[in-house]
Structure formats: C-alpha cells, structure tokens
CSV table of C-alpha atoms in Angstrom, one decimal:
chain,number,residue,atom,x,y,z
A,17,MET,CA,-4.8,30.4,32.4
A,18,ILE,CA,-3.4,27.1,31.1
A,19,ILE,CA,-4.5,25.6,27.8
A,20,ILE,CA,-4.0,21.8,27.6
A,21,ILE,CA,-3.6,20.0,24.3
A,22,LYS,CA,-3.7,16.2,24.6
A,23,ASN,CA,-2.4,13.8,22.0
A,24,TRP,CA,-2.8,10.0,21.6
A,25,ILE,CA,0.7,8.4,21.6
A,26,GLU,CA,0.3,4.6,22.0
A,27,ASP,CA,-1.6,2.1,24.2
A,28,ASN,CA,-4.0,4.7,25.4
A,29,GLU,CA,-1.2,6.8,27.0
A,30,TYR,CA,-1.4,10.5,26.6
A,31,SER,CA,1.2,13.2,26.4
A,32,GLU,CA,0.1,16.8,26.5
A,33,VAL,CA,1.5,20.2,25.8
A,34,GLN,CA,0.3,23.0,28.1
A,35,TYR,CA,0.4,26.7,27.2
A,36,ASP,CA,0.4,29.1,30.0
A,37,THR,CA,-1.3,32.3,28.7
A,38,ASP,CA,0.0,34.4,31.6
A,39,THR,CA,3.7,33.6,31.2
A,40,LYS,CA,3.4,32.7,27.5
A,41,LYS,CA,5.4,29.5,28.0
A,42,TYR,CA,4.9,26.0,26.7
A,43,PHE,CA,5.2,22.9,28.9
A,44,SER,CA,5.4,19.2,27.9
A,45,CYS,CA,3.8,16.8,30.3
A,46,PHE,CA,4.2,13.1,30.1
A,47,ARG,CA,4.6,9.8,32.1
A,48,ASP,CA,7.9,7.9,32.1
A,49,GLY,CA,8.3,4.2,32.1
A,50,LEU,CA,7.6,4.1,35.9
A,51,LYS,CA,4.4,6.0,35.3
A,52,LYS,CA,5.8,9.0,37.1
A,53,ARG,CA,4.4,12.3,35.7
A,54,HIS,CA,6.9,14.9,34.4
A,55,ARG,CA,6.4,18.6,33.4
A,56,ILE,CA,9.2,20.4,31.5
A,57,GLU,CA,9.3,23.7,29.8
A,58,ILE,CA,9.8,23.6,26.1
A,59,THR,CA,10.3,26.3,23.4
A,60,GLU,CA,7.7,27.5,21.0
A,61,ASP,CA,9.6,25.7,18.2
A,62,VAL,CA,9.5,22.4,20.0
A,63,ALA,CA,5.8,22.9,20.7
A,64,GLU,CA,5.2,23.5,17.0
A,65,VAL,CA,7.1,20.3,16.1
A,66,TYR,CA,4.9,18.5,18.6
A,67,PHE,CA,1.7,19.8,17.0
A,68,ASN,CA,3.0,18.9,13.5
A,69,ALA,CA,4.0,15.4,14.6
A,70,SER,CA,0.5,15.1,16.2
A,71,LYS,CA,-1.1,15.9,12.9
A,72,ILE,CA,1.1,13.4,11.1
A,73,LEU,CA,0.3,10.7,13.7
A,74,LYS,CA,-3.4,11.3,13.4
A,75,LYS,CA,-3.2,11.0,9.6
A,76,PHE,CA,-1.1,7.8,9.9
A,77,LYS,CA,-3.5,6.3,12.4
A,78,HIS,CA,-6.5,7.1,10.1
A,79,GLU,CA,-4.8,5.5,7.1
A,80,TYR,CA,-3.8,2.5,9.2
A,81,GLU,CA,-7.3,2.0,10.5
A,82,ARG,CA,-8.7,2.3,6.9
A,83,HIS,CA,-6.2,-0.3,5.7
A,84,ILE,CA,-7.2,-2.7,8.6
A,85,GLU,CA,-10.9,-2.2,7.7
A,86,HIS,CA,-10.0,-3.0,4.0
A,87,SER,CA,-8.1,-6.1,5.0
A,88,GLU,CA,-10.8,-7.4,7.2
A,89,ILE,CA,-13.2,-7.3,4.3
A,90,TYR,CA,-11.1,-10.0,2.6
A,91,ASP,CA,-10.3,-12.1,5.7
A,92,ASN,CA,-12.8,-14.8,4.5
A,93,ASN,CA,-10.5,-15.2,1.4
A,94,LEU,CA,-7.3,-15.5,3.6
A,95,ASN,CA,-6.9,-19.2,3.1
A,96,GLU,CA,-7.1,-18.8,-0.7
A,97,ARG,CA,-4.4,-16.2,-0.6
A,98,ALA,CA,-2.1,-18.0,1.8
A,99,MET,CA,1.5,-18.3,0.8
A,100,ASP,CA,1.9,-21.8,2.1
A,101,LYS,CA,-1.2,-23.4,0.9
A,102,PRO,CA,-1.4,-27.1,1.7
A,103,ILE,CA,-0.7,-29.1,-1.4
A,104,SER,CA,-3.3,-31.7,-2.3
A,105,LEU,CA,-2.1,-35.3,-2.9
A,106,GLU,CA,-3.2,-35.0,-6.5
A,107,ASP,CA,-1.1,-31.9,-7.0
A,108,GLU,CA,1.9,-33.5,-5.3
A,109,VAL,CA,1.7,-36.5,-7.6
A,110,ILE,CA,1.4,-34.3,-10.7
A,111,ARG,CA,4.4,-32.2,-9.5
A,112,LYS,CA,6.6,-35.2,-8.9
A,113,SER,CA,5.6,-36.8,-12.2
A,114,THR,CA,6.3,-33.6,-14.1
A,115,PHE,CA,9.7,-33.2,-12.3
A,116,GLU,CA,10.5,-36.8,-13.2
A,117,ASP,CA,9.5,-36.2,-16.9
A,118,VAL,CA,11.8,-33.1,-17.0
A,119,ARG,CA,14.7,-34.9,-15.4
A,120,ASN,CA,14.4,-37.8,-17.8
A,121,ALA,CA,14.2,-35.4,-20.8
A,122,ILE,CA,17.3,-33.5,-19.6
A,123,GLU,CA,19.2,-36.9,-19.4
A,124,GLN,CA,18.4,-37.4,-23.1
A,125,LEU,CA,20.1,-34.2,-24.1
A,126,PRO,CA,23.7,-34.1,-25.5
A,127,ASP,CA,26.3,-33.8,-22.7
A,128,ILE,CA,27.1,-30.1,-23.3
A,129,GLN,CA,23.4,-29.1,-23.4
A,130,LYS,CA,22.7,-31.2,-20.3
A,131,ARG,CA,25.6,-29.7,-18.4
A,132,ARG,CA,24.6,-26.1,-19.3
A,133,ILE,CA,20.9,-26.7,-18.5
A,134,LYS,CA,21.8,-28.1,-15.1
A,135,ASP,CA,24.2,-25.3,-14.4
A,136,MET,CA,21.7,-22.6,-15.4
A,137,TYR,CA,18.5,-23.9,-13.8
A,138,PHE,CA,19.7,-26.1,-10.9
A,139,ASN,CA,23.0,-24.6,-9.9
A,140,HIS,CA,21.8,-21.0,-10.5
A,141,TYR,CA,24.8,-20.0,-12.6
A,142,THR,CA,24.4,-17.0,-15.0
A,143,GLN,CA,25.1,-17.5,-18.6
A,144,GLN,CA,28.3,-15.5,-18.2
A,145,GLN,CA,29.4,-17.7,-15.3
A,146,ILE,CA,28.9,-20.8,-17.5
A,147,ALA,CA,30.9,-19.2,-20.3
A,148,ASP,CA,33.7,-18.3,-18.0
A,149,LYS,CA,33.7,-21.8,-16.4
A,150,GLU,CA,33.8,-23.5,-19.8
A,151,ASN,CA,36.2,-21.0,-21.4
A,152,THR,CA,33.8,-20.3,-24.2
A,153,SER,CA,31.9,-17.3,-25.5
A,154,LEU,CA,28.7,-16.0,-23.9
A,155,ARG,CA,27.0,-16.3,-27.3
A,156,ALA,CA,27.9,-20.0,-27.6
A,157,VAL,CA,26.3,-20.6,-24.2
A,158,GLN,CA,23.2,-18.7,-25.1
A,159,TYR,CA,22.8,-20.6,-28.4
A,160,SER,CA,23.4,-23.9,-26.7
A,161,LEU,CA,20.8,-23.2,-24.0
A,162,HIS,CA,18.3,-22.1,-26.7
A,163,ILE,CA,18.8,-25.3,-28.6
A,164,ALA,CA,18.6,-27.3,-25.4
A,165,LEU,CA,15.3,-25.8,-24.4
A,166,ASP,CA,13.9,-26.5,-27.9
A,167,ASN,CA,15.1,-30.1,-27.6
A,168,LEU,CA,13.4,-30.4,-24.2
A,169,LYS,CA,10.1,-29.1,-25.6
A,170,LYS,CA,10.3,-31.7,-28.4
A,171,ILE,CA,11.1,-34.5,-26.0
A,172,LEU,CA,8.4,-33.5,-23.5
A,173,ASN,CA,5.7,-33.1,-26.3
A,174,LYS,CA,6.2,-36.7,-27.5
C-alpha cells in the first residue's frame, strides 16, 4: 500500500512524498520545468525534512495571507500614506519661501558660522570633518554651530 502526502509548493503545483508500506521506502514525486513527472527514492531523514519544511511553509503562507488581509483593510488610506504624495501648489510656495528665508538668514551670519552651517547641513560633513578641514578643535566647531543656530533662530523670528 502507498500513502501519498501532497504539499502546496507554488503556483498551484504540487510535490508529493509517497510512503510504500510494503517496502517501507519513501519516494519524492515532482514535475520538472518541462512538466515531466519524476519519482525518486529518498531516505527517511529527507522525508522528515520535507514534512518539517511543509509545516513551515504552511505557517508562512498563513501568516502571509493574514498580513495581506490586514493590508487590504487599509487600502482605502493608501493615498494618504503614499511616500511620494503630490505636493500642492500652496505647499510648494511655502516650501520655497521658507527655503529662501533660511538661505537669506544664513547669508547674514558671520563668515565662519556661515561656512560651517553650509558644510554641516548642505555638504553633509560631520563636525569632526569640519574641524579637520579647518585645522581646529571639534569643540570649537560644535560651539560655533550652536551659536550659528541660535543666530539663525533670532534672524528668522524677526
């Protein structure tokens, strides 16, 4: 007598492990890429790995489907959560105006503060890189940036 255990693999394809109770042997049956059916003998250990993998696959499939169902609940909010939301004309004008205000405020800073702010926030230098570039201490750069930010706040709040 042969016992057949089927398992879902992907795209509605099945593989199966057969156990022949007369010979006490396991066989793996599957279709290859050309849809040709194969049957090969496998050890009991391989069959056990197959059964364990089947359990893991079923668990994963269940969790995946539950995640999809959860995601579908919120599909109506998808546009609100989109990463690349279209920017309204009003928001674009405000953004450009704010950027222009900040740029003008930076231009009013003393040269050292201006240079360090630009290096830090526009050229993406670290404070240590700025200190190395200017042959000064890290603490001097930190202090200068702190004062520069305070000055920017004062200028922008006028």
